[in-house]
Coordinates of C-alpha atoms in Angstrom, one line a residue:
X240 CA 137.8 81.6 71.8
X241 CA 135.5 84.5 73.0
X242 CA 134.6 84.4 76.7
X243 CA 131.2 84.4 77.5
X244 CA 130.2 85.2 81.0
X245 CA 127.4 84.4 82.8
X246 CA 127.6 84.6 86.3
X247 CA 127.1 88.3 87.0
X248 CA 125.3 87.3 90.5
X249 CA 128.5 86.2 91.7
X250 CA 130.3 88.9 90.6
X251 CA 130.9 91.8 87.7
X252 CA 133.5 93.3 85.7
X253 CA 134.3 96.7 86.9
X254 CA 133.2 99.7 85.1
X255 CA 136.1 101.4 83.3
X256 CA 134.7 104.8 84.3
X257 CA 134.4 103.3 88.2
X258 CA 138.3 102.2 87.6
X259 CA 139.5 106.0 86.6
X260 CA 137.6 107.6 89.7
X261 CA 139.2 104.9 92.0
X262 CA 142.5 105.3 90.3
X263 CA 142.0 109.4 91.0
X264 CA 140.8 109.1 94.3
X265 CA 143.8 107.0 95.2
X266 CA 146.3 108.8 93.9
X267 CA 145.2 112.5 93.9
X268 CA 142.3 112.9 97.1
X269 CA 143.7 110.2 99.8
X270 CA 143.0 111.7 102.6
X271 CA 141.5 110.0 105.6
X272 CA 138.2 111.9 105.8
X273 CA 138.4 112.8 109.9
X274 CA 141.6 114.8 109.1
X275 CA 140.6 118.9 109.6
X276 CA 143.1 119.8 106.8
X277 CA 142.1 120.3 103.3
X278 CA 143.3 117.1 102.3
X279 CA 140.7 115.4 104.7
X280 CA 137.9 118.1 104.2
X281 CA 138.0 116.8 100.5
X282 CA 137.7 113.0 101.1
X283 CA 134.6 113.9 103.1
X284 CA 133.3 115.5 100.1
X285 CA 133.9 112.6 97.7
X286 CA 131.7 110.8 100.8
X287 CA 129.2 113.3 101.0
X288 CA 128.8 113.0 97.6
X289 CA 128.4 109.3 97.3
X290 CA 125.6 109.5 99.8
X291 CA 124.0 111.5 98.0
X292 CA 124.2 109.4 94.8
X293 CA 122.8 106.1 96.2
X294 CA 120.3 108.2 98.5
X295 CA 118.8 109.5 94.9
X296 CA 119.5 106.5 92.9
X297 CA 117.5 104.7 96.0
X298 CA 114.1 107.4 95.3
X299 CA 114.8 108.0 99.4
X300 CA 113.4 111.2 100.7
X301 CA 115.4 111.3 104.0
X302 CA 117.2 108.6 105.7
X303 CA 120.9 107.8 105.9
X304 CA 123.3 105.2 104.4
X305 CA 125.7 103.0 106.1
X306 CA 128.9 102.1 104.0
X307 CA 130.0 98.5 104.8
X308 CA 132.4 96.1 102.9
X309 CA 129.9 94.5 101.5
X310 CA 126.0 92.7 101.7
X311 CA 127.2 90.1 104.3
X312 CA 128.6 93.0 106.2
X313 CA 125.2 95.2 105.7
X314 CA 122.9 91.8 106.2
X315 CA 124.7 91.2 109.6
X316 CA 124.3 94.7 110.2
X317 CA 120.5 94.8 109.7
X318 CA 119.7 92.2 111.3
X319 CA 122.1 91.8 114.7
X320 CA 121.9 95.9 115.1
X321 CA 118.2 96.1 113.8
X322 CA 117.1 93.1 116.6
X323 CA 119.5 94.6 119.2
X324 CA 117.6 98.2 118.9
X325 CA 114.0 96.4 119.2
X326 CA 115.0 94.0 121.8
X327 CA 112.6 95.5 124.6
X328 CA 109.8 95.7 122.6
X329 CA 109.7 92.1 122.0
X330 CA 111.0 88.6 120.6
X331 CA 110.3 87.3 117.2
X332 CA 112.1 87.6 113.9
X333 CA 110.5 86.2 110.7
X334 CA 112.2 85.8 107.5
X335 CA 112.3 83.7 105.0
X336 CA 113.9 80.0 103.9
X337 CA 115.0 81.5 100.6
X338 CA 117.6 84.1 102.0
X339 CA 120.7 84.5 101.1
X340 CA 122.9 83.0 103.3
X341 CA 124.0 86.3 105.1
X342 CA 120.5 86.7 106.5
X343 CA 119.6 82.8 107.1
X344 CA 122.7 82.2 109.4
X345 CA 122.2 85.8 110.7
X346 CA 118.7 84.7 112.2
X347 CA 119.8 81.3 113.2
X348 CA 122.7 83.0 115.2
X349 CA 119.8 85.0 117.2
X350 CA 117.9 82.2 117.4
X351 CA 120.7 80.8 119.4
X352 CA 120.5 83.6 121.7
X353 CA 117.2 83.8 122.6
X354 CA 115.4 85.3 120.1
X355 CA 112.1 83.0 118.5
X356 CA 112.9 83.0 114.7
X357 CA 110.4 81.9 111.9
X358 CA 111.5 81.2 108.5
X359 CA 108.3 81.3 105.8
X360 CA 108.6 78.7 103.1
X361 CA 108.4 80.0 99.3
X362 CA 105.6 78.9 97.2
X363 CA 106.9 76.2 94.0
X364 CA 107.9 79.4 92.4
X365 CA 109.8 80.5 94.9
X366 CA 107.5 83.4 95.6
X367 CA 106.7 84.3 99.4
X368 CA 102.9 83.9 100.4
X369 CA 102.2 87.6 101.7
X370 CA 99.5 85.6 104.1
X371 CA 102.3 83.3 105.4
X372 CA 104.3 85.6 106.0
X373 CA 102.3 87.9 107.9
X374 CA 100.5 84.9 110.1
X375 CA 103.5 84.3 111.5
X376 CA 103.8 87.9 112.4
X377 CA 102.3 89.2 115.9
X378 CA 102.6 92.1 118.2
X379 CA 105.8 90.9 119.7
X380 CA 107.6 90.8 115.9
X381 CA 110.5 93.0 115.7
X382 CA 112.3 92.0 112.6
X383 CA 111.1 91.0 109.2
X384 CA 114.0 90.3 106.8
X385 CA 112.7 89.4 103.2
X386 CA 114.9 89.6 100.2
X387 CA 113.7 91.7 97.0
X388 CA 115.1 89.5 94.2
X389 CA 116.1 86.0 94.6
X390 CA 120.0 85.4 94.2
X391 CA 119.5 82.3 92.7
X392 CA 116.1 82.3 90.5
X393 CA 115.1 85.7 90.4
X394 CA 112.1 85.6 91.8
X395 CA 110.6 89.2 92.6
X396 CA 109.2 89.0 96.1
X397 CA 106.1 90.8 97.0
X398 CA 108.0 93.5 99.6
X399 CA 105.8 96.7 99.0
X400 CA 102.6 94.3 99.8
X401 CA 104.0 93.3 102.8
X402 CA 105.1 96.8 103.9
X403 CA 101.4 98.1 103.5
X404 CA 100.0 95.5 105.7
X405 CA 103.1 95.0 108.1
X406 CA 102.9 97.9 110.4
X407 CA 98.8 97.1 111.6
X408 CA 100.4 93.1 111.8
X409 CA 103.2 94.1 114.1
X410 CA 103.7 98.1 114.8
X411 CA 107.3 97.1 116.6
X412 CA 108.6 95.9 113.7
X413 CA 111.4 96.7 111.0
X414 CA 110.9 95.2 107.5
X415 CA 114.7 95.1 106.1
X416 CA 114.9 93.9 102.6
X417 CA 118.5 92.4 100.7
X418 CA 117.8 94.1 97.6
X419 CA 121.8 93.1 96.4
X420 CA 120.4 91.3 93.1
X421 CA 117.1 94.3 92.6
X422 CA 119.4 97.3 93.4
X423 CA 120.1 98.3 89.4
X424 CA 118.3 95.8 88.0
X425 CA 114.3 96.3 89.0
X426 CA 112.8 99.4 89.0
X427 CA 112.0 100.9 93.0
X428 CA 112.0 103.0 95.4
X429 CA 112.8 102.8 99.0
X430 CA 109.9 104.9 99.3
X431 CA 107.6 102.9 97.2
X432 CA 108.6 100.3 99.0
X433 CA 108.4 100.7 102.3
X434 CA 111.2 99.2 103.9
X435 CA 112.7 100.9 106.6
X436 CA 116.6 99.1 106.0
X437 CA 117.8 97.6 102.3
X438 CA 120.9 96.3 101.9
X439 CA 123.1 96.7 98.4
X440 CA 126.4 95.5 97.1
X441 CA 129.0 97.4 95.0
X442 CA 129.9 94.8 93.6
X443 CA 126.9 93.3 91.7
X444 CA 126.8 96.8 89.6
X445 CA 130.0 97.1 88.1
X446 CA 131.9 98.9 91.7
X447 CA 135.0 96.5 93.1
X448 CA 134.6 93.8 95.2
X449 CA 135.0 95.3 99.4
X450 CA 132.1 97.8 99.4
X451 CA 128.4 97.7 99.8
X452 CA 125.7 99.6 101.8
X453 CA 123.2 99.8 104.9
X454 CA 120.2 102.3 103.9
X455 CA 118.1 103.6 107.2
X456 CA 115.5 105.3 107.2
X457 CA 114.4 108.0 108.7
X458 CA 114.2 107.6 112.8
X459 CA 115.3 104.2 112.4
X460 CA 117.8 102.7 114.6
X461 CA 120.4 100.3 115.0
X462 CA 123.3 99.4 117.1
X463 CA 126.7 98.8 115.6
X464 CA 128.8 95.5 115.3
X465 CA 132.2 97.0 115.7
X466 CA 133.2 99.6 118.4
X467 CA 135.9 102.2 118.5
X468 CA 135.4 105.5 116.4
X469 CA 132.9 107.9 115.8
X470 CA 133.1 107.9 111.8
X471 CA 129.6 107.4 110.4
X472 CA 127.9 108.6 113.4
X473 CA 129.9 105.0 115.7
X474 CA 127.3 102.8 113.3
X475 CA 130.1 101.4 111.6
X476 CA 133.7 102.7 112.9
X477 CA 136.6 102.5 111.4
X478 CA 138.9 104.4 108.5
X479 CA 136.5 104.8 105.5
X480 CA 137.5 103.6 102.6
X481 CA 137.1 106.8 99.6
X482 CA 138.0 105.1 97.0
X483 CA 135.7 102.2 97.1
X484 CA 133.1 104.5 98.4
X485 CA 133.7 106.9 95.7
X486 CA 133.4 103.9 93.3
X487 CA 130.1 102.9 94.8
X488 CA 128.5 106.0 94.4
X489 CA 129.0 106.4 90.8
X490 CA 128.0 102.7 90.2
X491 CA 125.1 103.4 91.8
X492 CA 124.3 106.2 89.7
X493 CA 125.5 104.6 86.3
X494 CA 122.8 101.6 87.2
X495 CA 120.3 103.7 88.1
X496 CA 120.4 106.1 84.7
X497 CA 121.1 102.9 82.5
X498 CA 118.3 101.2 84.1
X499 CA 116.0 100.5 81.3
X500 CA 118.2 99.7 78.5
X501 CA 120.1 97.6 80.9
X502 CA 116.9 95.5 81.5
X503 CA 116.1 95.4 77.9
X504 CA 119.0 94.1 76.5
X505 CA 119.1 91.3 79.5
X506 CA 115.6 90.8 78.8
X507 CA 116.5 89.9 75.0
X508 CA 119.1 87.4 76.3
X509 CA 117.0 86.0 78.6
X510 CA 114.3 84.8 76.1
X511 CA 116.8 83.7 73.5
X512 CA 118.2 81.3 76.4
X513 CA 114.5 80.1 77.8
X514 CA 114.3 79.4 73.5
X515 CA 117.0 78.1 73.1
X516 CA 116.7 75.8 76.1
X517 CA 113.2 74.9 75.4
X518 CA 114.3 72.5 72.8
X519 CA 116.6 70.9 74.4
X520 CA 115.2 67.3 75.9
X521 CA 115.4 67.0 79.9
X522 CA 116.5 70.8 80.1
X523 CA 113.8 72.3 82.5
X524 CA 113.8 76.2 83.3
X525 CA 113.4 76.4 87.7
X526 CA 112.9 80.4 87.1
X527 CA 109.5 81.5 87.2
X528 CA 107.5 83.0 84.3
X529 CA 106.0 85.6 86.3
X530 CA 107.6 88.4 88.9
X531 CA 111.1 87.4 87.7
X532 CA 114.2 89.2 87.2
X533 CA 115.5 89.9 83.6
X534 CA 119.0 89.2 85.3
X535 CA 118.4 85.7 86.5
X536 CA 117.8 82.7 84.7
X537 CA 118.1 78.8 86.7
X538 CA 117.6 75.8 85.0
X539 CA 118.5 72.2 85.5
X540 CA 119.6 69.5 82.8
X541 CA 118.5 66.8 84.5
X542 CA 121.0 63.4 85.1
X543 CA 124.0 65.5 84.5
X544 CA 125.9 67.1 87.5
X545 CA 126.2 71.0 87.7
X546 CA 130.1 70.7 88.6
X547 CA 131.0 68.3 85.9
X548 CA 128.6 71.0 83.2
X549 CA 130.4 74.1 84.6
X550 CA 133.9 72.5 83.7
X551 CA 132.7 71.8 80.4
X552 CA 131.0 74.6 79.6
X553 CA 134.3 76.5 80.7
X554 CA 136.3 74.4 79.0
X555 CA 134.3 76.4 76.3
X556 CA 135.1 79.8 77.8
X557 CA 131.2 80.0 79.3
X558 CA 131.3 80.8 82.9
X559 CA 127.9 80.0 84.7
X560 CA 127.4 79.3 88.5
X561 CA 125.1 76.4 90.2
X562 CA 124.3 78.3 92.6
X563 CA 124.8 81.2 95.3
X564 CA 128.8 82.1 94.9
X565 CA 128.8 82.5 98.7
X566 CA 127.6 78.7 99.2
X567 CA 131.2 77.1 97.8
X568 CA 129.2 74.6 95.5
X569 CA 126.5 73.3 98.8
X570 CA 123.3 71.8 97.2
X571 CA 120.6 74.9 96.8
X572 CA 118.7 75.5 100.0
X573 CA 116.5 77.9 97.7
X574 CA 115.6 75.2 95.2
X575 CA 115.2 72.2 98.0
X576 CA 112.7 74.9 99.5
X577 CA 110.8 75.0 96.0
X578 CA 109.9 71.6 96.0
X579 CA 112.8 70.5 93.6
X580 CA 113.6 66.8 93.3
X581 CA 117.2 66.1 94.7
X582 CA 118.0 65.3 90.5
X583 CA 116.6 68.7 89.4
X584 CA 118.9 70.2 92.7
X585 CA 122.3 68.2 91.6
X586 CA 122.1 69.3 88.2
X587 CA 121.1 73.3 88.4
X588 CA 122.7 76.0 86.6
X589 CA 122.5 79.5 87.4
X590 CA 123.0 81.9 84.4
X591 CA 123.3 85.5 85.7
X592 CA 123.1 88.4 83.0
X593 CA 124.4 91.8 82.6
X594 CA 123.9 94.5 80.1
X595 CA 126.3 93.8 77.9
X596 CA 125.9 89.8 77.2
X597 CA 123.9 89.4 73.6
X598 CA 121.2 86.7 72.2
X599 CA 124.0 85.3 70.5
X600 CA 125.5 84.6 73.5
X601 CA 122.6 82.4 74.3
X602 CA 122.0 80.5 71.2
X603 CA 126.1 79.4 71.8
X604 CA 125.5 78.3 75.7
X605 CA 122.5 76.3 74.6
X606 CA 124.8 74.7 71.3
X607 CA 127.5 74.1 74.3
X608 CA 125.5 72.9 76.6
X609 CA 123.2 70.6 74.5
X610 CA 126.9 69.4 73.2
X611 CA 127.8 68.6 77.3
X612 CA 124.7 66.3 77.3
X613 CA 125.7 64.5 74.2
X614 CA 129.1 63.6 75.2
X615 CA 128.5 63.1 79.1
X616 CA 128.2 60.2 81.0
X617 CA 124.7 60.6 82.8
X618 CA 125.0 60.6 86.7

């Protein structure tokens, strides 16, 4: 039985190229990159060089970036160190109610000490109202957090628009963006964007699990969450890790080159499974049609449940997710904020794509799954 696997937004399989530079780094440039001997001087090369990889593959023209051990860490980051830096010059926080949960609790944390958080509700689509969200913005704003690409539906949220009309809203503030499920798999800039912190995982592009990154832009600052060294400037102290920094960089780069014919070939799996699904009865698609990520596809097949579907369907070697991988199997807080009924909720399924999963593929889910509704009790 051939595996088929569809959850890439929880995770991917690492890159075999990624592997060999890790395995090199590890066994052949391990130094700890604040020795002065050669052996250090050449693990802050392999650094210097991965900054520079996601600095180009990000289209910045200055700024820095961060290495973390991942998009909670970078979230956290962002958003404690970004508030912490803009405290004086005022109160409020808006985000949004379809974060990822790195962000949400992030925000609630602050707004249990002290700080006035908003959180914007999407439109059904799951899009955020560039009006709503900048109402709620006033002089006193400090921190906008908005994600760039859904985790769970893929909706493409209106960032750049916001960052054109963000700095006359609220001149104080600093528009940080997740971009963990955009970063490789929509086409931007930070530049074009205008975001002055984005967040990305290794990850979610074929790097290992343990690394991610903080982008800053220029003249941007944050304060750090951990104290005690001076590596990366005291923003983020500790031993760096080469290897998975080293991996990172060069993930970052494959993404960026294989951009397009990545998104075409998810784009042709992607409309074999919105076919294939479309003829199956109670099966409705909570994705958008418009401003949506070729990597993301969520439906619901209504009066089933999502964890009895995802042991049958891997029962069948298909590996889908209901939801965020972070959320342990909660009910989707992104879905319940689209307006979904609590039927449509209990019985999502998140298929997340990568490059290499074919239309076949598809038309087998869909002959698997419309299988799972025939010979399932309904809930």
């Amino acid at each position: 039985m051939n595996e088929i696997y569809f959850d890439n937004a929880a995770t991917t399989r690492v890159d075999e190229g990624v592997v060999s530079l890790m395995a090199q780094v590890m066994r052949e440039d391990y130094g700890n990159p604040s020795s002065l001997h050669t052996r250090g001087v050449q693990a802050q090369l392999l650094m210097e060089r991965a900054q520079k990889q996601l600095l180009s593959a990000l289209g910045a023209k200055g700024g820095q970036v961060l290495f973390t051990s991942g998009g909670t860490e970078a979230n956290n980051l962002a958003l404690f160190g970004g508030s912490d830096a803009k405290k004086r010059r005022g109160n409020r926080i808006v985000t949004t109610s379809v974060e990822h949960s790195s962000v949400l609790a992030a925000a609630r944390e602050l707004s249990r000490r002290g700080f006035e958080t908003v959180e914007i509700q999407p439109e059904s689509d799951g899009r955020i109202s560039v009006e709503k969200l900048l109402d709620a913005c006033n002089e006193g704003t400090i921190l906008v957090s908005m994600m760039l690409v859904n985790n769970e539906v893929g909706t493409v949220q209106p960032v750049a628009e916001v960052a054109k009309k963000l700095r006359l809203k609220a001149p104080n503030a600093l528009l940080h963006t997740d971009a963990v499920q955009a970063f490789g798999k929509i086409p931007f800039s930070v530049s074009a964007l205008g975001v002055d912190m984005l967040t990305l995982s290794g990850h979610k592009i074929h790097a290992p699990k343990g690394v991610g990154a903080l982008y800053l832009a220029d003249k941007v600052r944050v304060t750090p969450l951990l104290y005690g060294g001076s590596q990366q400037r005291g923003l983020r102290p500790g031993t760096e890790s080469v290897p998975m920094i080293a991996a990172l960089g060069l993930a970052a780069k494959n993404a960026v080159d294989r951009l397009d014919d990545n998104r075409t070939n998810a784009q042709q799996t992607k409309d074999a499974l919105i076919e294939g699904l479309s003829a199956l009865p109670n099966v409705i698609v909570n994705s958008p049609n418009q401003n949506c990520s070729p990597f993301l596809l969520n439906c619901s097949a209504v009066g089933y449940r999502s964890e009895t579907l995802l042991h049958f369907l891997a029962s069948h070697g298909i590996y889908v997710s209901s939801g965020s991988a972070c959320s342990k199997g909660a009910k989707s807080h992104v879905l319940a904020a689209m307006g979904k009924s609590v039927r449509e909720i209990d019985s999502a399924l998140r298929i997340s794509l990568c490059e290499t999963n074919t239309p076949p593929e598809a038309t087998r889910f869909c002959d698997v799954l419309s299988l799972a509704m025939q010979s399932l009790r309904q809930s």
